[in-house]
CSV table of C-alpha atoms in Angstrom, one decimal:
chain,number,residue,atom,x,y,z
A,260,PRO,CA,116.6,127.5,-22.4
A,261,ARG,CA,115.0,128.5,-25.7
A,262,GLU,CA,113.7,125.0,-26.2
A,263,GLU,CA,111.5,125.3,-23.1
A,264,THR,CA,110.2,128.8,-24.0
A,265,MET,CA,109.1,127.6,-27.4
A,266,VAL,CA,106.9,124.7,-26.1
A,267,PRO,CA,103.4,125.2,-27.6
A,268,LYS,CA,100.7,126.5,-25.3
A,269,LEU,CA,97.3,124.7,-25.2
A,270,LEU,CA,94.6,127.4,-25.4
A,271,VAL,CA,91.4,125.3,-25.6
A,272,THR,CA,90.6,121.7,-25.7
A,273,ASN,CA,87.2,120.4,-26.5
A,274,ASP,CA,87.8,116.8,-27.6
A,275,ALA,CA,85.1,114.3,-28.2
A,276,THR,CA,85.2,112.8,-24.7
A,277,ALA,CA,84.5,116.2,-23.0
A,278,THR,CA,81.2,117.7,-22.2
A,279,ALA,CA,80.2,120.4,-24.6
A,280,PRO,CA,81.1,123.8,-23.1
A,281,PHE,CA,78.6,126.3,-22.0
A,282,ILE,CA,80.2,129.8,-21.8
A,283,ASP,CA,78.4,132.8,-20.3
A,284,ALA,CA,79.9,135.9,-21.9
A,285,THR,CA,77.4,138.4,-20.5
A,286,GLY,CA,79.0,141.8,-19.9
A,287,SER,CA,82.4,140.7,-21.4
A,288,HIS,CA,84.7,143.4,-22.7
A,289,ALA,CA,86.5,142.9,-26.1
A,290,GLY,CA,89.5,141.0,-24.6
A,291,ALA,CA,87.4,138.5,-22.6
A,292,LEU,CA,85.0,138.0,-25.6
A,293,LEU,CA,87.4,137.8,-28.5
A,294,GLY,CA,90.6,136.8,-26.9
A,295,ASP,CA,93.7,138.9,-26.1
A,296,VAL,CA,97.4,139.0,-25.9
A,297,ARG,CA,98.7,140.2,-22.6
A,298,HIS,CA,101.1,143.1,-22.4
A,299,ASP,CA,104.8,142.2,-21.7
A,300,PRO,CA,106.5,145.0,-19.8
A,301,PHE,CA,110.0,143.2,-20.4
A,302,GLN,CA,110.3,143.2,-24.1
A,303,SER,CA,114.1,142.8,-24.4
A,304,GLY,CA,117.2,141.8,-22.5
A,305,GLY,CA,116.2,138.1,-22.3
A,306,LEU,CA,113.4,138.8,-19.8
A,307,GLU,CA,110.6,138.9,-22.3
A,308,THR,CA,107.9,136.4,-22.4
A,309,PRO,CA,107.3,134.6,-25.8
A,310,SER,CA,104.3,135.9,-27.7
A,311,HIS,CA,102.5,132.5,-27.8
A,312,ASP,CA,102.6,132.3,-24.0
A,313,ARG,CA,100.9,135.6,-23.7
A,314,VAL,CA,97.9,134.6,-25.9
A,315,GLU,CA,94.6,134.2,-24.0
A,316,ALA,CA,91.5,132.6,-25.6
A,317,GLY,CA,88.3,134.5,-25.6
A,318,ALA,CA,84.8,133.2,-24.8
A,319,ILE,CA,84.1,132.7,-28.5
A,320,HIS,CA,87.1,130.2,-28.6
A,321,ARG,CA,86.3,128.5,-25.4
A,322,ALA,CA,82.7,128.0,-26.6
A,323,HIS,CA,83.9,126.0,-29.7
A,324,LYS,CA,81.7,123.0,-30.2
A,325,GLY,CA,79.4,124.2,-27.4
A,326,VAL,CA,77.1,127.1,-26.5
A,327,LEU,CA,78.0,130.8,-26.1
A,328,PHE,CA,75.4,132.7,-24.0
A,329,ILE,CA,75.2,136.5,-23.9
A,330,ASP,CA,72.6,138.4,-21.9
A,331,GLU,CA,71.8,142.0,-22.7
A,332,ILE,CA,73.7,141.7,-26.0
A,333,ASN,CA,73.1,145.4,-26.8
A,334,THR,CA,75.6,146.2,-24.0
A,335,LEU,CA,78.4,144.9,-26.3
A,336,THR,CA,80.3,147.6,-28.2
A,337,PRO,CA,79.7,147.9,-31.9
A,338,HIS,CA,83.2,146.8,-32.5
A,339,SER,CA,82.7,143.6,-30.5
A,340,GLN,CA,79.5,143.0,-32.2
A,341,GLN,CA,81.1,143.3,-35.6
A,342,ASN,CA,83.8,140.8,-34.7
A,343,LEU,CA,81.2,138.4,-33.2
A,344,LEU,CA,79.3,138.3,-36.4
A,345,THR,CA,82.6,137.5,-38.2
A,346,ALA,CA,83.3,134.6,-35.9
A,347,LEU,CA,79.7,133.3,-36.3
A,348,GLN,CA,79.9,133.5,-40.1
A,349,GLU,CA,83.5,132.2,-40.7
A,350,GLY,CA,83.6,129.7,-37.9
A,351,GLU,CA,87.1,130.9,-36.9
A,352,PHE,CA,88.6,134.1,-35.5
A,353,PRO,CA,92.3,135.0,-34.8
A,354,ILE,CA,93.5,136.3,-31.4
A,355,THR,CA,95.2,139.6,-31.3
A,356,GLY,CA,95.9,142.2,-28.6
A,357,GLN,CA,92.8,144.4,-28.0
A,358,SER,CA,94.7,147.5,-26.8
A,359,GLU,CA,96.8,149.4,-29.3
A,360,ARG,CA,98.9,150.5,-26.3
A,361,SER,CA,99.8,147.0,-25.5
A,362,SER,CA,102.8,145.1,-26.8
A,363,GLY,CA,100.2,142.4,-27.6
A,364,ALA,CA,98.8,144.5,-30.4
A,365,MET,CA,101.8,143.4,-32.5
A,366,VAL,CA,100.8,139.8,-32.1
A,367,ARG,CA,98.2,138.0,-34.3
A,368,THR,CA,97.6,134.2,-34.3
A,369,GLU,CA,96.3,132.1,-37.0
A,370,PRO,CA,92.5,131.8,-37.0
A,371,VAL,CA,91.2,129.8,-34.1
A,372,PRO,CA,88.0,127.7,-34.5
A,373,THR,CA,84.8,129.3,-33.2
A,374,LYS,CA,82.0,127.0,-34.3
A,375,PHE,CA,79.5,127.5,-31.5
A,376,ILE,CA,75.7,127.9,-31.0
A,377,MET,CA,75.1,131.5,-29.8
A,378,ILE,CA,72.1,132.3,-27.6
A,379,ALA,CA,71.6,136.1,-27.1
A,380,ALA,CA,69.0,137.5,-24.8
A,381,GLY,CA,67.7,140.9,-24.1
A,382,ASN,CA,64.6,143.1,-23.7
A,383,LEU,CA,62.8,144.6,-26.7
A,384,ASP,CA,64.9,147.8,-26.4
A,385,ALA,CA,68.0,145.6,-26.9
A,386,ILE,CA,67.1,145.4,-30.7
A,387,GLN,CA,67.7,149.1,-31.0
A,388,GLY,CA,71.2,148.7,-29.6
A,389,MET,CA,72.2,145.7,-31.8
A,390,HIS,CA,74.4,146.0,-34.8
A,391,PRO,CA,72.2,145.6,-37.9
A,392,ALA,CA,74.6,143.1,-39.6
A,393,LEU,CA,74.7,141.0,-36.5
A,394,ARG,CA,70.9,140.8,-36.3
A,395,SER,CA,70.8,140.0,-40.0
A,396,ARG,CA,73.1,137.0,-39.3
A,397,ILE,CA,70.9,135.9,-36.4
A,398,ARG,CA,67.8,136.0,-38.6
A,399,GLY,CA,69.5,134.4,-41.6
A,400,TYR,CA,71.1,131.4,-39.7
A,401,GLY,CA,68.9,131.2,-36.6
A,402,TYR,CA,65.7,132.3,-35.0
A,403,GLU,CA,64.4,135.4,-33.2
A,404,VAL,CA,62.1,134.2,-30.4
A,405,TYR,CA,59.7,136.5,-28.3
A,406,MET,CA,59.2,135.1,-24.8
A,407,SER,CA,55.6,135.5,-23.7
A,408,GLU,CA,54.7,137.0,-20.4
A,409,SER,CA,51.9,134.6,-19.8
A,410,MET,CA,50.7,131.1,-20.7
A,411,PRO,CA,47.3,129.6,-21.0
A,412,ASP,CA,45.6,128.6,-17.8
A,413,THR,CA,45.3,124.9,-18.5
A,414,PRO,CA,45.5,121.8,-16.1
A,415,GLU,CA,48.9,121.0,-17.6
A,416,ASN,CA,50.2,124.5,-17.0
A,417,ARG,CA,48.7,124.6,-13.4
A,418,GLU,CA,50.6,121.3,-12.7
A,419,LYS,CA,53.8,123.1,-13.9
A,420,TYR,CA,53.0,126.0,-11.5
A,421,ILE,CA,52.7,123.5,-8.7
A,422,ARG,CA,56.0,122.0,-9.6
A,423,PHE,CA,57.4,125.5,-9.6
A,424,ILE,CA,56.2,126.1,-6.1
A,425,ALA,CA,57.8,122.9,-4.9
A,426,GLN,CA,61.0,123.9,-6.6
A,427,GLU,CA,61.1,127.2,-4.8
A,428,ILE,CA,60.4,125.5,-1.5
A,429,LYS,CA,63.2,123.0,-2.0
A,430,ASN,CA,65.7,125.6,-3.2
A,431,ASP,CA,65.0,127.8,-0.1
A,432,GLY,CA,65.3,124.8,2.2
A,433,LYS,CA,63.8,126.6,5.2
A,434,ILE,CA,60.1,127.5,4.5
A,435,PRO,CA,57.3,124.9,5.2
A,436,HIS,CA,55.4,123.1,2.4
A,437,PHE,CA,52.3,124.7,0.9
A,438,ASP,CA,48.9,123.1,1.4
A,439,ARG,CA,46.2,122.9,-1.2
A,440,SER,CA,44.7,126.3,-0.3
A,441,ALA,CA,48.0,128.0,-0.5
A,442,MET,CA,48.7,126.6,-4.0
A,443,GLU,CA,45.3,127.6,-5.1
A,444,GLU,CA,45.9,131.2,-3.9
A,445,ILE,CA,49.3,131.3,-5.7
A,446,ILE,CA,47.6,130.1,-8.9
A,447,ARG,CA,44.9,132.7,-8.5
A,448,GLU,CA,47.5,135.4,-8.0
A,449,ALA,CA,49.3,134.1,-11.2
A,450,ARG,CA,45.9,134.6,-13.1
A,451,ARG,CA,45.5,138.1,-11.6
A,452,ARG,CA,49.0,139.2,-12.6
A,453,SER,CA,48.7,138.0,-16.1
A,454,ASN,CA,46.3,140.9,-16.9
A,455,ARG,CA,44.7,138.5,-19.4
A,456,LYS,CA,41.7,136.2,-19.3
A,457,GLY,CA,42.5,132.5,-19.2
A,458,HIS,CA,46.3,133.0,-18.7
A,459,LEU,CA,48.9,132.6,-15.9
A,460,THR,CA,51.7,135.0,-15.6
A,461,LEU,CA,55.3,133.9,-16.4
A,462,LYS,CA,56.9,136.6,-14.3
A,463,LEU,CA,58.3,133.7,-12.2
A,464,ARG,CA,60.9,135.8,-10.4
A,465,ASP,CA,58.1,137.9,-8.9
A,466,MET,CA,56.0,134.9,-8.0
A,467,GLY,CA,59.0,133.1,-6.4
A,468,GLY,CA,59.4,136.1,-4.1
A,469,LEU,CA,55.8,135.9,-3.1
A,470,ILE,CA,56.2,132.2,-2.4
A,471,ARG,CA,59.2,132.8,-0.2
A,472,VAL,CA,57.6,135.6,1.7
A,473,ALA,CA,54.5,133.4,2.4
A,474,GLY,CA,56.7,130.7,3.6
A,475,ASP,CA,58.7,133.0,5.9
A,476,LEU,CA,55.4,134.2,7.4
A,477,ALA,CA,54.2,130.7,8.1
A,478,ARG,CA,57.7,129.8,9.6
A,479,GLN,CA,57.6,132.9,11.8
A,480,GLN,CA,54.2,131.8,13.1
A,481,GLY,CA,55.5,128.3,13.7
A,482,SER,CA,53.1,126.7,11.3
A,483,ASP,CA,53.9,123.3,9.9
A,484,VAL,CA,52.5,124.2,6.4
A,485,THR,CA,51.9,127.4,4.5
A,486,THR,CA,48.2,128.2,4.0
A,487,ALA,CA,46.2,130.6,1.9
A,488,ASP,CA,46.0,133.0,4.8
A,489,HIS,CA,49.8,133.2,4.7
A,490,VAL,CA,49.8,133.9,0.9
A,491,ILE,CA,47.2,136.7,1.2
A,492,ALA,CA,49.3,138.2,4.1
A,493,ALA,CA,52.4,138.0,1.9
A,494,LYS,CA,50.7,139.9,-0.9
A,495,LYS,CA,50.2,142.7,1.6
A,496,THR,CA,53.8,142.6,2.7
A,497,ALA,CA,55.7,142.0,-0.5
A,498,ARG,CA,54.2,144.8,-2.5
A,499,SER,CA,56.2,146.7,-5.2
A,500,ILE,CA,57.5,150.2,-4.7
A,501,GLU,CA,55.0,151.4,-7.3
A,502,ASP,CA,52.1,149.9,-5.3
A,503,GLN,CA,53.2,151.6,-2.1
A,504,VAL,CA,53.7,154.9,-3.8
A,505,SER,CA,50.2,154.6,-5.4
A,506,ASP,CA,48.7,154.1,-1.9
A,507,GLU,CA,50.5,157.0,-0.6
A,508,TYR,CA,49.4,159.2,-3.5
A,509,ILE,CA,45.8,158.0,-3.2
A,510,GLY,CA,45.8,158.8,0.5
A,511,ARG,CA,47.3,162.4,-0.1
A,512,SER,CA,45.0,163.1,-3.0
A,513,ARG,CA,41.9,162.4,-0.7
A,514,GLU,CA,43.4,164.4,2.1
A,515,TYR,CA,43.9,167.5,0.0
A,516,GLU,CA,40.7,166.9,-2.1
A,517,LEU,CA,42.5,166.3,-5.3
A,518,THR,CA,40.5,163.2,-5.7
A,519,VAL,CA,36.7,163.8,-5.2
A,520,VAL,CA,34.6,160.6,-4.7
A,521,GLU,CA,31.1,162.0,-4.0
A,522,GLY,CA,28.7,164.5,-5.4
A,523,THR,CA,28.8,165.9,-8.9
A,524,ARG,CA,31.2,168.4,-10.7
A,525,VAL,CA,31.0,169.9,-14.2
A,526,GLY,CA,34.0,169.1,-16.5
A,527,ARG,CA,35.7,166.8,-13.9
A,528,VAL,CA,36.1,163.0,-14.3
A,529,ASN,CA,37.9,160.4,-12.3
A,530,GLY,CA,40.2,158.6,-14.8
A,531,LEU,CA,42.3,155.5,-13.9
A,532,ALA,CA,45.9,154.7,-14.8
A,533,VAL,CA,48.5,152.1,-14.3
A,534,MET,CA,51.6,152.7,-12.3
A,535,GLY,CA,54.5,150.3,-12.9
A,536,SER,CA,53.4,146.9,-13.7
A,537,ASP,CA,51.3,145.9,-10.8
A,538,SER,CA,49.5,148.9,-9.3
A,539,GLY,CA,47.0,151.5,-10.4
A,540,SER,CA,46.1,155.1,-9.5
A,541,VAL,CA,43.2,157.5,-9.8
A,542,LEU,CA,43.8,160.1,-12.5
A,543,PRO,CA,41.6,163.3,-12.1
A,544,ILE,CA,40.9,165.0,-15.4
A,545,MET,CA,39.3,168.4,-15.8
A,546,ALA,CA,38.0,170.2,-18.9
A,547,GLU,CA,37.1,173.8,-19.6
A,548,VAL,CA,35.7,175.4,-22.8
A,549,THR,CA,36.5,179.0,-23.6
A,550,THR,CA,36.1,181.3,-26.7
A,551,ALA,CA,38.7,180.5,-29.2
A,552,GLN,CA,41.8,182.8,-29.3
A,553,GLY,CA,42.7,182.1,-32.9
A,554,ALA,CA,40.8,181.6,-36.2
A,555,SER,CA,39.6,178.2,-35.2
A,556,GLY,CA,39.2,176.1,-32.1
A,557,THR,CA,41.9,174.0,-30.7
A,558,VAL,CA,42.4,171.3,-28.0
A,559,ILE,CA,45.0,172.3,-25.5
A,560,ALA,CA,46.0,169.4,-23.3
A,561,THR,CA,48.5,169.6,-20.4
A,562,GLY,CA,50.0,167.1,-18.0
A,563,MET,CA,53.1,165.8,-19.7
A,564,LEU,CA,51.3,163.8,-22.3
A,565,LYS,CA,53.4,161.5,-24.4
A,566,GLU,CA,52.9,160.5,-28.0
A,567,ILE,CA,50.1,158.0,-27.8
A,568,ALA,CA,48.3,160.0,-25.2
A,569,GLN,CA,48.4,163.0,-27.5
A,570,GLU,CA,47.0,160.9,-30.4
A,571,SER,CA,44.1,159.8,-28.1
A,572,ILE,CA,43.2,163.4,-27.5
A,573,LYS,CA,42.9,163.9,-31.2
A,574,ASN,CA,40.7,160.9,-31.5
A,575,VAL,CA,38.4,162.4,-28.7
A,576,SER,CA,38.3,165.8,-30.5
A,577,ALA,CA,37.0,164.1,-33.6
A,578,ILE,CA,33.7,163.0,-31.9
A,579,LEU,CA,32.9,166.1,-29.9
A,580,LYS,CA,30.7,167.7,-32.6
A,581,LYS,CA,28.8,164.4,-33.2
A,582,PHE,CA,27.8,164.2,-29.5
A,583,THR,CA,27.3,167.8,-28.7
A,584,GLY,CA,25.6,169.0,-31.9
A,585,LYS,CA,27.3,172.4,-31.4
A,586,ASP,CA,29.5,174.5,-33.7
A,587,ILE,CA,32.9,174.1,-31.9
A,588,ARG,CA,34.9,176.0,-34.4
A,589,ASN,CA,35.0,179.0,-32.1
A,590,MET,CA,35.8,177.1,-28.9
A,591,ASP,CA,39.1,176.3,-27.3
A,592,VAL,CA,39.0,173.1,-25.2
A,593,HIS,CA,41.4,173.0,-22.3
A,594,ILE,CA,42.1,169.5,-20.8
A,595,GLN,CA,44.2,169.1,-17.7
A,596,PHE,CA,45.6,165.8,-16.2
A,597,ILE,CA,46.1,166.5,-12.6
A,598,GLY,CA,49.1,165.2,-10.7
A,599,THR,CA,50.8,163.5,-13.6
A,600,TYR,CA,54.3,164.5,-12.7
A,601,GLY,CA,55.8,161.5,-14.3
A,602,GLY,CA,53.9,162.0,-17.6
A,603,VAL,CA,51.0,160.2,-19.2
A,604,GLU,CA,51.3,157.5,-21.9
A,605,GLY,CA,48.7,155.3,-23.6
A,606,ASP,CA,45.1,155.9,-24.7
A,607,SER,CA,43.2,154.4,-21.7
A,608,ALA,CA,42.0,157.8,-20.5
A,609,SER,CA,40.1,158.5,-23.8
A,610,ILE,CA,36.6,158.0,-22.4
A,611,SER,CA,37.4,160.1,-19.4
A,612,VAL,CA,38.6,163.0,-21.6
A,613,ALA,CA,35.5,162.7,-23.8
A,614,THR,CA,33.2,162.6,-20.8
A,615,ALA,CA,34.9,165.6,-19.2
A,616,VAL,CA,34.8,167.7,-22.4
A,617,ILE,CA,31.2,166.9,-23.2
A,618,SER,CA,30.3,167.8,-19.6
A,619,ALA,CA,32.1,171.1,-20.0
A,620,ILE,CA,30.5,172.0,-23.4
A,621,GLU,CA,26.9,171.0,-22.3
A,622,SER,CA,27.4,172.2,-18.6
A,623,ILE,CA,26.2,168.8,-17.3
A,624,PRO,CA,27.7,167.5,-14.0
A,625,VAL,CA,29.5,164.3,-13.8
A,626,ARG,CA,29.1,161.7,-10.9
A,627,GLN,CA,32.2,161.7,-8.8
A,628,ASP,CA,31.5,158.3,-7.4
A,629,VAL,CA,32.3,156.9,-10.8
A,630,ALA,CA,35.7,156.3,-12.3
A,631,MET,CA,36.4,155.0,-15.7
A,632,THR,CA,39.0,153.7,-18.1
A,633,GLY,CA,38.9,152.7,-21.8
A,634,SER,CA,40.2,153.6,-25.2
A,635,LEU,CA,37.9,155.3,-27.7
A,636,SER,CA,37.5,155.0,-31.4
A,637,VAL,CA,36.5,158.0,-33.7
A,638,ARG,CA,33.1,156.3,-34.0
A,639,GLY,CA,32.5,156.2,-30.3
A,640,ASP,CA,33.3,152.6,-29.6
A,641,VAL,CA,35.0,151.7,-26.2
A,642,LEU,CA,38.0,149.6,-26.9
A,643,PRO,CA,39.9,147.4,-24.4
A,644,VAL,CA,42.9,148.5,-22.4
A,645,GLY,CA,45.4,146.9,-20.0
A,646,GLY,CA,45.7,146.8,-16.3
A,647,VAL,CA,42.0,146.9,-15.5
A,648,THR,CA,42.3,144.8,-12.4
A,649,TYR,CA,44.8,147.2,-10.8
A,650,LYS,CA,42.8,150.2,-11.9
A,651,ILE,CA,39.7,148.9,-10.2
A,652,GLU,CA,41.5,148.2,-7.0
A,653,ALA,CA,43.0,151.7,-7.1
A,654,ALA,CA,39.5,153.2,-7.4
A,655,ALA,CA,38.2,151.0,-4.5
A,656,LYS,CA,41.2,152.2,-2.4
A,657,ALA,CA,40.2,155.8,-3.2
A,658,GLY,CA,36.6,155.3,-2.1
A,659,ILE,CA,35.1,155.3,-5.5
A,660,THR,CA,32.1,152.8,-5.7
A,661,ASN,CA,31.6,152.5,-9.5
A,662,VAL,CA,34.0,151.8,-12.2
A,663,LEU,CA,33.3,151.7,-15.9
A,664,ILE,CA,35.5,149.4,-18.0
A,665,PRO,CA,35.4,148.2,-21.7
A,666,ALA,CA,33.0,145.3,-22.0
A,667,ALA,CA,35.9,143.3,-23.8
A,668,ASN,CA,38.0,143.6,-20.5
A,669,LEU,CA,35.2,142.2,-18.2
A,670,GLU,CA,36.7,138.6,-18.1
A,671,ASP,CA,40.2,140.1,-17.4
A,672,VAL,CA,38.9,141.4,-14.0
A,673,LEU,CA,40.2,139.4,-11.0
A,674,ILE,CA,40.2,141.8,-8.0
A,675,GLU,CA,41.2,140.9,-4.5
A,676,GLU,CA,38.6,139.5,-2.2
A,677,ARG,CA,38.8,142.6,0.1
A,678,TYR,CA,37.8,145.0,-2.6
A,679,ARG,CA,34.8,143.0,-4.0
A,680,ASP,CA,32.2,144.6,-1.8
A,681,LEU,CA,33.7,148.1,-2.2
A,682,VAL,CA,33.2,148.6,-5.8
A,683,THR,CA,30.7,147.8,-8.6
A,684,VAL,CA,32.3,147.0,-12.1
A,685,ILE,CA,30.1,148.2,-15.0
A,686,PRO,CA,31.0,147.1,-18.6
A,687,VAL,CA,30.4,149.6,-21.4
A,688,ASP,CA,30.4,149.2,-25.2
A,689,ASN,CA,30.3,152.7,-26.5
A,690,ILE,CA,30.5,156.4,-25.3
A,691,GLU,CA,26.7,156.5,-25.1
A,692,ASP,CA,26.7,153.9,-22.4
A,693,VAL,CA,29.3,155.9,-20.5
A,694,LEU,CA,27.5,159.2,-20.7
A,695,LYS,CA,24.2,157.6,-19.6
A,696,ILE,CA,25.9,156.4,-16.4
A,697,ALA,CA,28.4,159.2,-15.6
A,698,LEU,CA,26.4,162.3,-16.5
A,699,VAL,CA,23.6,163.9,-14.4
A,700,PRO,CA,21.6,166.2,-16.6
A,701,GLU,CA,18.6,168.3,-15.3
A,702,ASN,CA,16.4,167.0,-18.1
A,703,ARG,CA,17.5,163.3,-18.1
A,704,GLU,CA,14.7,162.1,-20.4
A,705,GLY,CA,15.6,164.7,-22.9
A,706,PHE,CA,19.3,163.9,-22.7
A,707,LEU,CA,18.6,160.2,-23.1
A,708,ASN,CA,16.5,160.9,-26.2
A,709,LYS,CA,19.4,163.0,-27.7
A,710,LEU,CA,21.8,160.0,-27.0
A,711,ARG,CA,19.4,157.6,-28.7
A,712,ARG,CA,19.2,159.8,-31.8
A,713,VAL,CA,23.1,160.0,-31.9
A,714,ALA,CA,23.3,156.2,-31.6
A,715,ILE,CA,21.0,155.4,-34.5
A,716,SER,CA,22.4,158.3,-36.6
A,717,THR,CA,24.4,157.2,-39.7
A,718,SER,CA,26.0,160.7,-40.0
A,719,GLY,CA,29.4,159.5,-38.6
A,720,LYS,CA,31.0,161.9,-41.2
A,721,LEU,CA,30.0,164.9,-39.2
A,722,ILE,CA,33.5,164.8,-37.7
A,723,GLU,CA,34.8,165.8,-41.1
A,724,GLY,CA,35.0,169.6,-42.1
A,725,SER,CA,34.1,170.8,-38.6
A,726,GLY,CA,37.0,173.3,-38.6
A,727,PHE,CA,38.2,171.9,-35.4
A,728,SER,CA,42.1,171.8,-35.2
A,729,PRO,CA,43.3,169.5,-32.3
A,730,SER,CA,46.6,170.2,-30.9
A,731,ALA,CA,48.5,169.2,-27.7
A,732,VAL,CA,50.7,171.4,-25.5
């Protein structure tokens, strides 16, 4: 009967006695997010379904008087984002068919309330995929919050970490409890992974995985509690793919003598790089100086260098004349990053490049038992970089016994116990410190006197008007 078919359909009910809804709309297509009207294949002959019975509420309507959560908001289509900002601003949004091929496209309801609090999440690259108007509404009516990757290493935060360990043990339900030594080792690893002095990492998913692996090892051995030994063993077992690849690369590099760790070589330096987020690798860098092919000298760098790396090469070229004292207008400087099949980004190889080039120009050998990392200013100051702990460990794995790092990074170093006796960490403040340690000149006293004269010189403007035109290929 027609009387039955015209009974109103309840779409959403959020009365005062109900708990405020929390709707997760992550990955929703337009119909699931904005509401839809189902297609009716029987549109005549008395078999049709009334339009109001085919209306389906979307996530924005079901979240009325509650919270709408969307992760990776940049995955929404521009059309969905435009409609979402309309719902946010107007507090209501009508439901219509989302497909023009559906009979539901002919149906459009009155505006349905959509007064909700939206929480959108995503990585930094998500901002690039967001509709500018939607982001403007968020900044106008709400907040943009950057989630830190670490937190200060305080007694209160350590207590929170201990509660996190207990939470992971309880959620797993099978692994044994952690004793004091195991918790201290977890906190030490949290400090190490933060890559920042006085901080604990907030990459809790990775830390949770380490906790479970340590517990599984303790359980496998029949231990009543998980100890520090189990955590240390878990760190060897639960390594990232990047860390495993790094070890494989270091081993093969030594086998085929791509990485040299003893003796001296002219124009060759062992640089250091980060692979992924928790591993390092040795980055051999070679330099050669030839007669210029053009009207003026250039720097030609190869190894799939990306934008920041290319800029760092230009900074290095700016100080070459200052530290060599030679006319380099008629020289071409060739720089090769060996084995960088995935490309090089960042400026942490600046002091390595500068040392290799100065070695090539002056024909002074470089110690191969020394590796180095650090950014370089145009005045020769060594600036801090990231990932120093992982870089030092990579050097130790490769058999290198001395590592030069920026003095500002010294307190960031927290290497594993098994590497401490294998490598000596030497902090440096400027390029003069680097050259004193890394280069092995025949007349060492004369070389040191030259460096002292450069250090006390006020002629930093020598870099201007040198006729040296850096470029990267």
